[in-house]
Every structure is written in structure tokens, then in C-alpha cells.
PDB file of C-alpha atoms in Angstrom:
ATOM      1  CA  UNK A 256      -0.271  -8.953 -19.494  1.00  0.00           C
ATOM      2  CA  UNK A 257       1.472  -6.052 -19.255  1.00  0.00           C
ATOM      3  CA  UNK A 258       1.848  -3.818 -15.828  1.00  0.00           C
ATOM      4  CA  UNK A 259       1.804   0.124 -15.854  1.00  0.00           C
ATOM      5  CA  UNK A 260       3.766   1.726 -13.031  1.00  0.00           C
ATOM      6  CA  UNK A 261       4.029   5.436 -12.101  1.00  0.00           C
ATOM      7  CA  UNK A 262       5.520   6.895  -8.903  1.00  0.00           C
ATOM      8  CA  UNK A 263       4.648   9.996  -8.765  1.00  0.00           C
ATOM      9  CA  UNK A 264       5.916  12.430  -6.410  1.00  0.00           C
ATOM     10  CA  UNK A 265       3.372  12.083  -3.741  1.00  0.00           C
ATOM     11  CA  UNK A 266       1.956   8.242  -5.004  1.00  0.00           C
ATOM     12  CA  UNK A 267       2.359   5.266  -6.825  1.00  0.00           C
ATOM     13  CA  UNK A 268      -0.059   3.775  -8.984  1.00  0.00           C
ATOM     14  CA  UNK A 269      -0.222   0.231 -10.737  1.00  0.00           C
ATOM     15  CA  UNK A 270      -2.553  -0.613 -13.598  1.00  0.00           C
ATOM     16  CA  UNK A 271      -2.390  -4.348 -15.112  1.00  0.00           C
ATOM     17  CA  UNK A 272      -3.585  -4.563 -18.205  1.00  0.00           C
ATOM     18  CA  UNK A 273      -4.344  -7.510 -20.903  1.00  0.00           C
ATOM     19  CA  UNK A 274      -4.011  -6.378 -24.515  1.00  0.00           C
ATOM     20  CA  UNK A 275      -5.812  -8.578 -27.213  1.00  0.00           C
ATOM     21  CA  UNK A 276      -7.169  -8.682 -30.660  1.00  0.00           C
ATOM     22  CA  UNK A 277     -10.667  -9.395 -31.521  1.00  0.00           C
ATOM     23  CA  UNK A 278     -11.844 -10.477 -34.787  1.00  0.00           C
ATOM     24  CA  UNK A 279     -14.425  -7.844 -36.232  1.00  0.00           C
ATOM     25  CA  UNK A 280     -17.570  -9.923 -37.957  1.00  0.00           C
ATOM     26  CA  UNK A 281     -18.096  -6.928 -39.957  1.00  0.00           C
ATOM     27  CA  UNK A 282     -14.830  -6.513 -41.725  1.00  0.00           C
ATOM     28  CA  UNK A 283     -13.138  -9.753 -41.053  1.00  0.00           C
ATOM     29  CA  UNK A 284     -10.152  -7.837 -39.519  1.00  0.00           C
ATOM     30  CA  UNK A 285      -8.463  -8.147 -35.998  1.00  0.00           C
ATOM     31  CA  UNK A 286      -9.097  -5.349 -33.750  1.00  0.00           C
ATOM     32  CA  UNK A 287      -6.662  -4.498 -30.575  1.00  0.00           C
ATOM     33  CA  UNK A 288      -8.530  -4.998 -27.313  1.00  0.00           C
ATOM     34  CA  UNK A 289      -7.164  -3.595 -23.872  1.00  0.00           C
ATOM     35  CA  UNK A 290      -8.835  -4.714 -20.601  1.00  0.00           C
ATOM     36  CA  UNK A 291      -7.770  -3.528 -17.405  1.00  0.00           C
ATOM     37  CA  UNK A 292      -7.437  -6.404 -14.885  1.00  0.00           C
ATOM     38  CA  UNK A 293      -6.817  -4.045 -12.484  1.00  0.00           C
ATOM     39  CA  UNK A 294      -5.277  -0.898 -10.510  1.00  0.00           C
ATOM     40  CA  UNK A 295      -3.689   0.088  -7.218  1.00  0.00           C
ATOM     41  CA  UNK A 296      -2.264   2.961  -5.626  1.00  0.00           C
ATOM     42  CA  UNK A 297      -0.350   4.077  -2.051  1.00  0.00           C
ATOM     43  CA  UNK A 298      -0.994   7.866  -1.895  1.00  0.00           C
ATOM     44  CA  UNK A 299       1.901   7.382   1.108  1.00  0.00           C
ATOM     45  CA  UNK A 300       4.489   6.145  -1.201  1.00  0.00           C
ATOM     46  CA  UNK A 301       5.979   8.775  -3.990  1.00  0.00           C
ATOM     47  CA  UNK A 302       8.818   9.358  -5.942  1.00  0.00           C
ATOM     48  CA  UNK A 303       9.854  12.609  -2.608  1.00  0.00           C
ATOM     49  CA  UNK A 304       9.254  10.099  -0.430  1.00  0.00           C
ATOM     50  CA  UNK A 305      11.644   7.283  -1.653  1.00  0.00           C
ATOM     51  CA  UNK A 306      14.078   9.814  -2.349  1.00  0.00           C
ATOM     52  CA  UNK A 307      14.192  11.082   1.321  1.00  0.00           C
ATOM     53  CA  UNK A 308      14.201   7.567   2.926  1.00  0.00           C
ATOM     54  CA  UNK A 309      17.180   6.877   0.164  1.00  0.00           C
ATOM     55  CA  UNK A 310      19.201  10.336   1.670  1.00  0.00           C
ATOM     56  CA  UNK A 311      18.360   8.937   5.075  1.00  0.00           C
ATOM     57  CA  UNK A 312      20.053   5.538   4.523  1.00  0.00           C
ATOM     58  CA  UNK A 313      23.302   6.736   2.717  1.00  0.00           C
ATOM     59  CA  UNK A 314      23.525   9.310   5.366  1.00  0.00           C
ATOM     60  CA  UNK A 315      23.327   6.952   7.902  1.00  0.00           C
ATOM     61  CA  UNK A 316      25.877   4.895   6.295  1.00  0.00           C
ATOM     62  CA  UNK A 317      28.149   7.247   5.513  1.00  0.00           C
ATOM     63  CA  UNK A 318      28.082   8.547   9.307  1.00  0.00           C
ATOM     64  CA  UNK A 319      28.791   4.489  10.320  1.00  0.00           C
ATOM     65  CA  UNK A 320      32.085   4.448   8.013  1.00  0.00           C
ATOM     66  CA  UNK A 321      32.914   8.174   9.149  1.00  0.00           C
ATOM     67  CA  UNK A 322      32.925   6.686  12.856  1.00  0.00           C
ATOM     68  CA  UNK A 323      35.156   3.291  11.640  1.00  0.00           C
ATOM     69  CA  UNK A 324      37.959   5.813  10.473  1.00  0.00           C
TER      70      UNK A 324
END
């Protein structure tokens, strides 16, 4: 199994897929199979999104340590 990931900007997506070969009756050969087991997505949850809730959390720990000193 093998799981696809992509955040995005704006989303984040998820595809798990199986990969396989098949043996061909015709020509006696293995062919490569994919099946998709399945997918999911957030449309709330992006790659801006995760980067502005990152900012926000060093920020706030920076202005903790700022107070300490």
C-alpha cells in the first residue's frame, strides 16, 4: 500500500493506493495493477494555512521568552 499526500495551499488530499501485478492470459506476462483503496481531503487545511498557525505559535513563543528576559 502506498499513501499519496498533497497539501496544497488551500487543501490536503490523501489517496491510498494498492499497486499489483496481474498475470496477462494472453501473453503470459505480469502486468502492473493500481487500485485506489481510497481518498480524502480537508478543503480547511492547506499548506497557507499551516504556515500561518506555525507564525502564530513561534510568535507566541518568542513573545513568552521576550517577557522572561
Amino acid at each position: 500500500l502506498v499513501l499519496i499526500y498533497d497539501m496544497g495551499e488551500v487543501a490536503t488530499k490523501a489517496t491510498l493506493v494498492r499497486f499489483d501485478r496481474e498475470k496477462n492470459e494472453k501473453t503470459n506476462k505480469d502486468t502492473p495493477q493500481a487500485t485506489v483503496i481510497d481518498m480524502a481531503w480537508d478543503d480547511s487545511l492547506g499548506g497557507r494555512n499551516f504556515d500561518e498557525n506555525l507564525v502564530a505559535h513561534l510568535l507566541s513563543i518568542a513573545e513568552k521568552q521576550s517577557k522572561k528576559e
